[in-house]
Coordinates of C-alpha atoms and ligand atoms in Angstrom, one line a residue:
M4 CA 0.1 -0.5 0.4
L5 CA 1.3 3.3 -1.0
S6 CA 1.6 6.0 1.6
S7 CA -0.8 9.1 1.4
R8 CA 2.4 10.9 1.1
V9 CA 3.4 9.4 -2.3
I10 CA -0.4 9.4 -3.7
N11 CA -0.4 13.0 -3.0
E12 CA 3.1 13.8 -4.3
A13 CA 1.8 11.9 -7.9
R14 CA -1.2 13.5 -7.9
D15 CA 0.5 16.8 -7.5
E16 CA 3.0 15.5 -10.3
I17 CA -0.1 14.9 -12.8
T18 CA -1.6 18.4 -11.8
R19 CA 1.9 19.6 -12.6
L20 CA 2.4 18.2 -16.2
T21 CA -1.3 18.3 -17.2
E22 CA -1.1 22.7 -16.8
N23 CA 2.1 22.3 -18.6
F24 CA 0.1 21.3 -21.2
I25 CA -2.6 23.1 -21.1
D26 CA -0.8 26.3 -20.9
R27 CA 1.0 25.1 -24.5
L28 CA -1.9 24.3 -26.3
A29 CA -3.4 27.5 -24.8
R30 CA -0.5 29.6 -25.9
R31 CA -1.3 28.0 -29.6
R32 CA -4.9 29.9 -29.0
S33 CA -6.6 26.2 -29.1
L34 CA -7.2 23.5 -27.2
F35 CA -7.1 20.5 -29.2
V36 CA -6.0 16.7 -27.5
A37 CA -5.2 13.5 -29.6
F38 CA -4.6 10.2 -29.6
R39 CA -5.1 6.8 -31.2
A40 CA -9.1 5.3 -30.8
S41 CA -10.4 2.1 -31.5
P42 CA -14.2 0.9 -31.1
D43 CA -13.5 -2.1 -29.4
Q44 CA -14.1 -2.1 -26.1
E45 CA -12.1 -5.3 -24.9
R46 CA -9.4 -4.2 -26.0
L47 CA -9.7 -0.7 -24.6
K48 CA -10.4 -2.1 -21.1
S49 CA -7.0 -4.5 -21.7
Y50 CA -5.4 -1.3 -22.1
L51 CA -6.5 0.6 -19.6
D52 CA -4.9 -2.1 -17.4
T53 CA -1.8 -2.1 -19.0
L54 CA -1.9 1.5 -18.3
A55 CA -2.1 1.6 -15.2
S56 CA 0.1 -0.7 -14.0
R57 CA 2.5 1.2 -16.5
V58 CA 1.9 4.2 -14.5
S59 CA 1.9 2.2 -10.9
D60 CA 5.5 1.3 -12.5
R61 CA 6.2 4.6 -11.9
G62 CA 5.3 5.0 -8.2
L63 CA 1.7 6.4 -8.5
D64 CA -0.9 4.8 -7.0
K65 CA -2.2 2.1 -9.5
N66 CA -6.2 2.6 -7.8
F67 CA -6.1 6.2 -8.9
A68 CA -5.0 5.6 -12.1
R69 CA -7.7 3.1 -13.0
D70 CA -10.0 5.7 -11.5
V71 CA -8.9 8.5 -14.2
F72 CA -8.1 6.3 -17.0
G73 CA -12.2 4.2 -16.2
E74 CA -13.7 7.5 -15.8
I75 CA -12.3 8.5 -19.3
A76 CA -13.3 5.4 -21.0
T77 CA -17.0 5.9 -19.3
F78 CA -17.0 9.5 -20.7
C79 CA -15.8 8.5 -24.4
G80 CA -18.5 5.6 -24.3
Q81 CA -20.6 9.0 -25.3
I82 CA -18.9 10.3 -27.8
S83 CA -19.2 9.3 -31.3
D84 CA -16.7 10.1 -34.1
L85 CA -18.3 11.8 -37.5
S86 CA -19.5 9.2 -38.5
G87 CA -21.6 8.3 -36.1
S88 CA -20.0 5.0 -34.3
P89 CA -18.8 4.9 -30.9
V90 CA -15.1 6.0 -30.1
A91 CA -12.9 4.1 -27.7
I92 CA -9.7 5.7 -26.4
E93 CA -7.0 2.9 -26.8
A94 CA -4.0 5.1 -26.0
I95 CA -3.6 7.8 -24.2
D96 CA -0.7 9.4 -21.6
T97 CA -1.3 10.4 -18.2
E98 CA -0.5 14.2 -19.1
I99 CA -3.5 14.1 -20.7
A100 CA -5.5 12.2 -18.7
D101 CA -6.7 14.9 -15.7
I102 CA -7.4 17.1 -18.8
L103 CA -9.9 14.8 -19.9
V104 CA -11.1 14.3 -16.6
E105 CA -11.5 17.5 -15.2
R106 CA -11.7 19.6 -18.5
I107 CA -13.5 17.9 -20.8
R108 CA -16.4 16.9 -18.7
W109 CA -17.5 21.1 -19.5
S110 CA -15.9 20.9 -22.9
V111 CA -17.9 20.2 -26.4
I112 CA -15.8 17.1 -27.8
L113 CA -15.3 16.1 -31.8
T114 CA -13.6 13.4 -33.3
R115 CA -11.5 14.2 -36.8
D116 CA -9.5 11.8 -38.8
K117 CA -6.1 12.0 -38.8
W118 CA -4.3 15.0 -40.3
E119 CA -2.5 14.1 -43.6
S120 CA 0.5 16.6 -43.2
D121 CA 2.0 18.7 -40.7
K122 CA -0.4 21.7 -41.6
P123 CA -4.1 21.0 -41.1
I124 CA -5.4 21.1 -44.6
R125 CA -7.9 23.2 -45.5
D126 CA -11.0 22.0 -47.0
P127 CA -14.0 24.2 -46.9
D128 CA -16.2 21.4 -47.9
R129 CA -14.9 18.9 -44.9
E130 CA -15.2 22.4 -42.9
V131 CA -18.6 22.7 -43.4
V132 CA -19.1 19.1 -42.0
I133 CA -17.5 19.6 -39.2
I134 CA -18.8 22.7 -38.6
N135 CA -22.0 21.3 -38.5
K136 CA -21.2 18.0 -36.5
A137 CA -19.7 20.2 -34.0
I138 CA -23.2 22.5 -33.7
E139 CA -24.9 18.7 -33.2
V140 CA -22.7 17.8 -30.9
A141 CA -22.8 20.8 -29.2
A142 CA -26.6 20.7 -28.9
T143 CA -26.6 17.3 -26.6
F144 CA -24.2 19.2 -24.2
G145 CA -26.9 22.3 -24.6
I146 CA -24.3 24.4 -25.8
P147 CA -25.8 26.5 -28.1
K148 CA -25.0 27.1 -31.9
S149 CA -24.1 30.8 -31.1
F150 CA -21.5 29.9 -28.7
I151 CA -20.3 27.0 -31.0
M152 CA -20.0 28.2 -34.7
P153 CA -17.5 31.5 -34.3
L154 CA -15.3 28.8 -31.8
M155 CA -15.2 26.2 -34.5
Q156 CA -13.9 28.6 -37.0
K157 CA -11.3 29.9 -34.6
I158 CA -10.0 26.1 -33.8
I159 CA -10.0 25.3 -37.7
D160 CA -8.2 28.5 -38.2
N161 CA -5.4 28.2 -35.7
S162 CA -5.0 24.5 -35.0
C163 CA -2.7 23.1 -33.4
Y164 CA -2.4 18.8 -33.4
V165 CA -0.7 15.3 -32.1
Q166 CA 0.7 14.2 -35.1
G167 CA 0.9 10.7 -36.8
R168 CA -2.0 9.2 -35.2
E169 CA -5.4 7.5 -36.4
W170 CA -7.7 9.7 -34.6
T171 CA -7.9 13.3 -33.6
I172 CA -9.9 14.3 -30.7
M173 CA -11.1 18.2 -30.9
A174 CA -12.0 19.3 -27.5
A175 CA -13.5 22.7 -27.9
P176 CA -13.1 24.8 -24.4
Y177 CA -17.0 25.4 -23.0
P178 CA -17.9 28.3 -21.4
H179 CA -15.9 28.1 -17.9
R180 CA -17.6 28.9 -14.9
I181 CA -14.7 31.2 -13.1
L182 CA -14.8 32.2 -9.6
S183 CA -12.3 34.4 -8.3
G184 CA -12.5 37.0 -4.7
V185 CA -10.8 39.3 -2.7
R186 CA -11.1 40.5 0.6
P187 CA -12.9 43.6 1.7
T188 CA -10.0 45.2 3.4
G189 CA -9.5 48.3 1.6
P190 CA -9.0 50.0 -1.8
L191 CA -7.5 48.4 -4.8
H192 CA -4.7 49.3 -5.9
L193 CA -2.4 48.5 -9.0
G194 CA -1.4 45.1 -8.4
H195 CA -5.5 44.3 -7.7
Y196 CA -5.5 45.2 -12.0
T197 CA -1.8 43.0 -12.9
G198 CA -2.9 40.3 -10.9
A199 CA -6.4 39.8 -11.2
V200 CA -8.8 42.3 -12.9
R201 CA -7.1 42.8 -16.0
D202 CA -7.2 38.8 -16.5
W203 CA -10.6 38.8 -15.4
L204 CA -11.6 41.3 -18.2
K205 CA -10.6 38.7 -20.7
Y206 CA -12.6 36.1 -19.1
Q207 CA -15.5 37.9 -18.9
E208 CA -15.7 37.8 -22.5
D209 CA -16.3 34.2 -23.0
Y210 CA -17.0 32.5 -19.5
D211 CA -19.9 32.8 -16.7
C212 CA -17.6 34.8 -14.2
Y213 CA -18.6 35.3 -10.3
Y214 CA -16.4 37.9 -8.6
L215 CA -16.3 37.3 -4.9
I216 CA -16.2 40.2 -2.5
A217 CA -15.0 37.7 0.5
D218 CA -16.4 39.9 3.5
Y219 CA -17.0 36.7 6.0
Q220 CA -12.9 36.0 5.2
A221 CA -12.3 39.7 5.7
L222 CA -14.2 39.6 9.3
A223 CA -12.1 36.6 10.3
D224 CA -9.1 38.9 11.0
H225 CA -11.0 42.2 11.3
S226 CA -13.8 41.6 13.2
R227 CA -13.4 44.7 15.5
E228 CA -13.4 46.7 12.1
V229 CA -17.0 46.3 10.6
E230 CA -17.8 49.6 9.6
S231 CA -13.9 49.8 7.3
I232 CA -15.2 46.5 5.9
R233 CA -18.0 48.1 5.3
R234 CA -17.0 50.8 3.2
S235 CA -14.4 48.2 1.6
V236 CA -17.5 46.1 0.1
L237 CA -18.5 49.6 -2.0
E238 CA -15.1 50.6 -2.5
V239 CA -14.4 47.3 -4.1
A240 CA -16.8 47.1 -6.4
L241 CA -16.8 51.0 -7.5
G242 CA -12.8 49.7 -8.2
W243 CA -14.0 47.3 -10.4
L244 CA -16.8 48.9 -12.0
S245 CA -13.9 51.5 -12.9
M246 CA -11.4 49.1 -14.5
G247 CA -14.7 48.5 -16.9
L248 CA -15.6 44.8 -15.1
D249 CA -19.2 44.5 -16.6
P250 CA -21.4 43.5 -13.7
E251 CA -24.1 42.5 -16.7
R252 CA -21.5 39.7 -18.6
G253 CA -20.0 38.8 -14.9
S254 CA -21.4 38.6 -11.5
F255 CA -20.5 40.9 -8.0
V256 CA -21.1 39.0 -5.2
I257 CA -21.3 39.6 -1.9
Q258 CA -20.1 36.4 0.4
S259 CA -22.0 37.2 3.1
Y260 CA -25.7 37.7 1.4
I261 CA -25.6 34.1 0.5
P262 CA -26.0 32.4 3.6
E263 CA -25.3 29.1 1.7
H264 CA -21.8 30.2 2.4
A265 CA -22.0 29.6 5.9
E266 CA -24.2 26.1 5.3
L267 CA -21.8 25.0 2.9
T268 CA -18.4 25.7 5.0
M269 CA -20.0 24.1 8.0
L270 CA -21.1 20.8 6.3
L271 CA -17.5 20.5 4.3
S272 CA -15.4 20.9 7.8
M273 CA -17.2 18.0 8.8
L274 CA -15.2 15.7 6.5
T275 CA -12.1 17.5 6.7
T276 CA -9.7 16.7 8.8
W277 CA -7.4 19.3 11.2
T278 CA -4.2 18.0 9.3
E279 CA -5.5 18.7 6.0
L280 CA -6.5 22.1 7.2
V281 CA -3.3 23.7 8.9
K282 CA -0.9 22.0 6.6
N283 CA -1.6 24.9 4.0
P284 CA 1.3 27.4 3.6
T285 CA -0.5 30.1 2.8
V286 CA -2.2 30.3 6.3
K287 CA 1.2 29.1 7.8
M288 CA 2.7 32.2 6.4
E289 CA -0.6 34.1 7.6
L290 CA -0.4 32.9 11.1
K291 CA 3.4 34.2 11.2
K292 CA 2.2 37.7 10.6
L293 CA -0.3 37.7 13.1
K294 CA 2.3 36.5 15.3
K295 CA 4.1 39.3 14.5
L296 CA 1.8 41.8 14.9
K297 CA 0.4 40.5 18.5
K298 CA -3.1 39.4 17.4
P299 CA -4.1 36.3 18.1
P300 CA -5.5 34.3 15.6
T301 CA -9.4 34.0 15.7
V302 CA -11.0 30.0 15.1
G303 CA -12.6 31.7 11.9
F304 CA -8.9 33.0 10.8
I305 CA -7.0 29.8 11.2
T306 CA -10.3 27.5 9.5
Y307 CA -11.0 30.7 6.8
P308 CA -9.3 28.2 4.2
M309 CA -12.6 25.7 4.6
S310 CA -14.8 28.7 4.1
Q311 CA -12.7 29.2 0.8
V312 CA -13.3 26.2 -0.7
A313 CA -17.0 26.8 -0.1
D314 CA -16.9 30.0 -1.9
I315 CA -15.3 28.0 -5.0
L316 CA -17.6 24.9 -4.9
L317 CA -20.7 26.6 -4.2
P318 CA -21.2 28.0 -7.7
K319 CA -19.4 24.8 -9.2
A320 CA -16.5 26.9 -10.6
D321 CA -14.5 24.6 -12.3
L322 CA -11.5 27.4 -12.8
V323 CA -10.2 29.9 -10.4
P324 CA -7.8 32.9 -11.5
A325 CA -6.0 34.2 -8.7
G326 CA -2.7 35.0 -7.2
K327 CA 0.2 32.6 -6.8
D328 CA -0.3 32.4 -2.9
Q329 CA -3.9 31.4 -3.4
A330 CA -2.8 27.9 -4.7
P331 CA -2.6 26.2 -1.7
H332 CA -6.3 26.7 -1.0
I333 CA -7.0 26.0 -4.4
N334 CA -5.7 22.4 -4.0
F335 CA -7.4 22.0 -0.8
T336 CA -10.4 22.2 -2.5
R337 CA -9.8 19.9 -4.6
E338 CA -8.9 17.4 -2.2
V339 CA -12.3 18.3 0.1
A340 CA -14.3 18.1 -3.7
R341 CA -13.0 14.9 -4.2
T342 CA -13.8 13.5 -0.6
F343 CA -17.2 14.8 -0.8
N344 CA -17.5 13.1 -4.8
H345 CA -16.0 9.9 -3.1
I346 CA -18.0 9.4 -0.1
Y347 CA -21.7 11.2 -0.9
S348 CA -21.8 11.5 -5.0
E349 CA -20.5 13.2 -7.9
V350 CA -21.4 17.1 -7.0
F351 CA -18.5 18.9 -7.3
P352 CA -16.1 19.4 -10.3
L353 CA -12.8 19.6 -9.7
P354 CA -11.6 23.3 -9.7
R355 CA -8.3 24.4 -11.3
F356 CA -6.1 27.4 -10.4
K357 CA -4.7 29.6 -12.6
E358 CA -2.2 32.5 -11.8
G359 CA -2.8 35.5 -12.8
E360 CA -0.6 36.6 -15.4
G361 CA 0.5 39.8 -14.4
G362 CA 2.2 38.2 -11.8
T363 CA 2.4 40.0 -8.4
L364 CA 3.6 43.8 -8.5
R365 CA 6.0 45.3 -6.4
G366 CA 5.1 48.5 -4.0
I367 CA 7.2 51.8 -3.4
D368 CA 9.1 50.4 -0.9
R369 CA 9.7 47.2 -2.8
E370 CA 7.9 44.6 -0.9
K371 CA 4.7 42.7 -2.5
M372 CA 1.9 45.8 -3.0
G373 CA -0.7 45.2 -0.5
K374 CA -3.8 47.4 0.3
T375 CA -2.5 47.4 4.1
A376 CA 0.8 47.8 3.6
N377 CA 1.5 51.2 3.4
N378 CA 3.3 50.6 0.0
A379 CA 0.3 50.9 -2.6
I380 CA -0.3 52.7 -5.6
F381 CA -4.4 53.2 -5.4
L382 CA -7.0 53.4 -8.5
A383 CA -8.3 56.2 -6.7
D384 CA -4.7 57.9 -5.9
D385 CA -5.0 61.4 -7.6
S386 CA -2.5 62.7 -9.9
E387 CA -0.6 64.4 -7.0
T388 CA -0.3 61.8 -4.9
V389 CA 0.4 59.4 -7.8
R390 CA 3.3 61.9 -8.6
R391 CA 4.7 61.6 -4.9
K392 CA 4.3 58.2 -4.4
V393 CA 6.7 57.3 -7.6
R394 CA 8.9 59.9 -6.8
S395 CA 9.2 58.0 -3.3
I396 CA 9.7 54.4 -4.5
I397 CA 13.1 52.9 -3.2
T398 CA 15.2 51.8 -6.1
D399 CA 18.8 49.9 -6.4
E400 CA 20.5 50.6 -3.0
R401 CA 24.0 50.5 -4.5
R402 CA 23.4 52.9 -6.8
I403 CA 24.0 56.5 -5.5
H404 CA 24.7 59.0 -8.8
G405 CA 22.8 58.5 -12.0
N406 CA 26.1 57.7 -13.3
E407 CA 26.4 54.3 -11.8
P408 CA 25.7 51.2 -12.8
G409 CA 22.0 50.0 -11.8
R410 CA 19.9 46.8 -11.4
P411 CA 16.6 47.0 -12.8
S412 CA 15.9 44.2 -10.4
R413 CA 16.2 46.2 -7.8
N414 CA 13.8 48.4 -8.8
P415 CA 10.4 48.4 -8.9
A416 CA 9.3 51.2 -11.2
F417 CA 10.4 48.7 -13.8
D418 CA 7.9 45.9 -12.4
I419 CA 5.2 48.7 -13.0
L420 CA 6.5 49.9 -16.2
D421 CA 6.8 46.2 -17.6
A422 CA 2.9 45.9 -16.6
F423 CA 1.7 49.4 -17.7
D424 CA 4.0 50.5 -20.3
S425 CA 2.9 49.4 -23.7
N426 CA 5.9 50.8 -25.5
K427 CA 8.1 47.6 -24.6
D428 CA 11.2 48.3 -26.9
E429 CA 11.5 51.7 -24.7
V430 CA 11.5 49.8 -21.5
R431 CA 13.8 47.4 -22.6
D432 CA 16.2 50.2 -23.8
M433 CA 15.7 52.0 -20.2
K434 CA 17.0 48.5 -18.4
K435 CA 19.8 48.4 -20.4
R436 CA 20.4 52.2 -19.9
Y437 CA 20.0 51.9 -16.2
R438 CA 22.4 48.7 -16.2
K439 CA 24.9 50.9 -18.0
G440 CA 24.3 53.7 -15.6
T441 CA 23.3 56.0 -18.5
I442 CA 19.7 57.4 -16.8
S443 CA 19.0 58.8 -14.1
D444 CA 16.2 57.4 -11.2
R445 CA 14.2 60.8 -11.9
A446 CA 13.7 59.5 -16.0
I447 CA 12.5 56.8 -15.0
K448 CA 10.1 58.0 -12.7
D449 CA 9.4 60.8 -14.6
R450 CA 8.2 57.9 -17.7
L451 CA 6.4 56.3 -14.9
I452 CA 4.4 59.2 -13.9
E453 CA 3.7 59.6 -17.5
V454 CA 2.5 55.7 -18.0
L455 CA 0.6 55.9 -15.1
E456 CA -1.7 59.2 -15.7
E457 CA -2.4 57.7 -19.0
F458 CA -3.6 54.0 -17.3
L459 CA -5.6 55.8 -14.4
T460 CA -7.2 58.8 -16.4
P461 CA -10.3 56.9 -17.5
I462 CA -10.3 54.9 -14.7
R463 CA -10.9 58.1 -12.0
E464 CA -13.3 59.3 -14.8
R465 CA -15.4 56.2 -14.7
R466 CA -14.9 56.3 -10.7
A467 CA -16.4 59.3 -10.4
F468 CA -19.1 58.8 -13.3
F469 CA -20.2 55.8 -10.5
L470 CA -19.7 57.9 -7.6
E471 CA -22.6 60.2 -8.4
R472 CA -24.3 57.3 -9.2
P473 CA -24.8 54.9 -6.2
R474 CA -27.5 53.3 -7.0
M475 CA -25.8 51.7 -10.4
V476 CA -23.2 50.3 -8.1
Q477 CA -25.7 48.6 -5.6
D478 CA -27.7 47.5 -8.4
A479 CA -24.4 45.8 -9.7
L480 CA -23.9 44.1 -6.4
M481 CA -27.5 43.2 -6.2
S482 CA -28.1 41.7 -9.0
G483 CA -24.6 39.8 -9.4
T484 CA -25.4 38.5 -6.0
E485 CA -29.0 36.8 -6.8
R486 CA -27.5 35.5 -9.9
E487 CA -25.4 33.2 -7.4
R488 CA -27.7 33.0 -4.9
K489 CA -30.1 30.7 -7.5
I490 CA -26.9 28.2 -8.4
A491 CA -26.1 28.2 -4.5
Q492 CA -29.4 26.9 -3.6
E493 CA -29.1 24.1 -6.1
T494 CA -26.2 22.9 -4.9
M495 CA -27.1 23.3 -1.4
A496 CA -30.3 21.2 -2.3
Q497 CA -27.8 18.4 -4.2
V498 CA -25.2 18.4 -1.0
R499 CA -28.2 18.1 1.9
E500 CA -29.8 15.4 -0.8
A501 CA -26.4 13.4 -1.0
M502 CA -25.3 13.8 2.9
R503 CA -28.9 12.1 3.5
I504 CA -29.8 15.0 5.6
T505 CA -32.9 15.9 4.4
K506 CA -36.7 14.7 3.9
Y507 CA -36.2 13.2 7.6
G508 CA -39.7 11.7 9.0
Q509 CA -40.5 10.5 5.0
Ligands
LIG620 N1 -8.1 34.4 -0.2 C1 -8.6 35.7 -1.3 C2 -7.2 36.8 -0.5 O1 -6.8 36.6 0.3 C3 -9.7 36.1 -1.4 C4 -11.1 34.8 -1.8 C5 -11.7 34.4 -0.8 C6 -11.1 34.4 -3.2 N2 -12.5 33.5 -2.0 C7 -12.3 33.8 -2.5 C8 -10.1 34.2 -4.0 C9 -12.2 32.3 -3.9 C10 -10.0 33.0 -4.8 C11 -11.6 32.0 -4.8 O2 -7.8 37.6 -1.4

C-alpha cells in the first residue's frame, strides 16, 4: 500500500504535467487533444489495465490511475466520431488524463480523422461538415449554436495537433464557470489590476464569471473593524466598475448575502481533517504575520480556507484565476471536493487554479504591493499622490548617482513599467541604460508617472461617474449576488440530498 504522501505527490505531479500541457495548448490559442482511438471496448479495457500498471511502475497509485482512465473510458462511451460510431480511446498518456477528466466534462468533444501532413488541410467542404457536426454534438451538451460557430472557426483557423495518430479528438473549451475573490479590507491598487482584474477582463468576454467580495473572510481577522469592511465592500465594487468589469456579463457577489456559503463551510468541515486544513503554507505564513503583530488568530481565521473551499464549490466553479499565494487553497478545494464526491456522490467538479498572468507587483518599498502595507499606488489616488508615491519608490540601494550602473531588478519602477507601459522597446532600452548607468532614476520615474497617468485617467473618470450614481453600484452588487444565490440554492439542495440530511420523517 502506498503512503498517502506518495499518492499526493503523484497527484501533484499529474496536475503539474497537466498545467504545463494546457499552457502549451493555450499558448497556441486552441485546445486540441489527440490520440488513437479504437471502437473495440474489450481491447480498450485491457489497454487501460496495462496503462494503470505502467503508471504504478512509475510509483503512482494504481487505483487512482485506474479511476482516472476508467472515467475517461466511461466518458468516451458518450461520444461518437464523424460517422456516428462510438469511439473508445486506446492510447493516452498521463499528461492528458487529467485534462480529459477535469476539463472535457465541460467541453464539446469532436473527432476528426488524421491529419495528412504537418499543416491542417483547408478543405471548405469538410470544414462545413465538421462545423455542422460540432453544432449537433454541442446541442447534446446544451451548448448554443451561437457559441459554437465562431469557436469552431477559430479552432479550424488556428489548429494545433498531435501528429501521426489515427484519430484526432478535438476538445473545444466550453464556457467555464470562473470564480475569484478578494477580501474587502481596503481600496484596490495597481497590483489588483495586474494580478487579477486584467485577466478577469479577458475572461468576462467568454466565460460565466463570479467575482466574490469575501466579507466573511475579511471578518476573520478584522472583526472589530466592521465599518471599514462595509466601506471596503463598496470600494471594491467601485474599483471593479472603474476598471471596466461589466456587472451584466460577470456577477459581483457579496459573500455574506448568500448564507449558503456559511452552511456549506460548516458541512464540508465535517469531512475534512484538521491535519489537512492546517498544513496550508499560505495560512502558516499569515499566522506568522499575525503573531508578529501580536494579534492572536481567531478560530474563524485558522479555518478560513474551509470557507474559501465553499466559495469555490458553491457555484461549482471549475477555474479559479488568482494570485500564486492562493494556489494552496485551490489544491485544498480539490481535495475536499474529491472526498465529498467519493463519500457521497459526484456533486462537485474539481476546480483548477490559474495564476494571474500579470504576476505580483512590488510596492514603493520593494515589498509585495498590498492594500494594508502602506506601499501601494491606489486606483483612486489623484495625480499629485501618484507623483509623490512614484518619486518615493526605493530603487537600487547600491546606486547613489545616476551615472553608476544599476540593477533593474532592484527597482520596482521597472516592474510597474513592465506591466503598464505599452512601449516595450522603450522599457527594454531604459533597462539597458540603467545597467550601464546612463539614465537617472528621476527620468525613469518621470516616464512611470506619465504611463500611470495615462492608465489611471479613464479609471478616475469612470470612478467619478459611478460615485455620482450609487444606485448603479448597488444594482451591480445585488444583481450579481442574486444570480449566484440561485445556483447556490441548487447546489445546497444537491449537497443535502447527497449527505442524506433532507426529508427526515418521510
Ligand atoms: N483569499 C483571497 C484573498 O486573500 C480572497 C478570496 C476569498 C478568494 N474567496 C476566494 C480568492 C475564492 C479566490 C477564490 O485575496
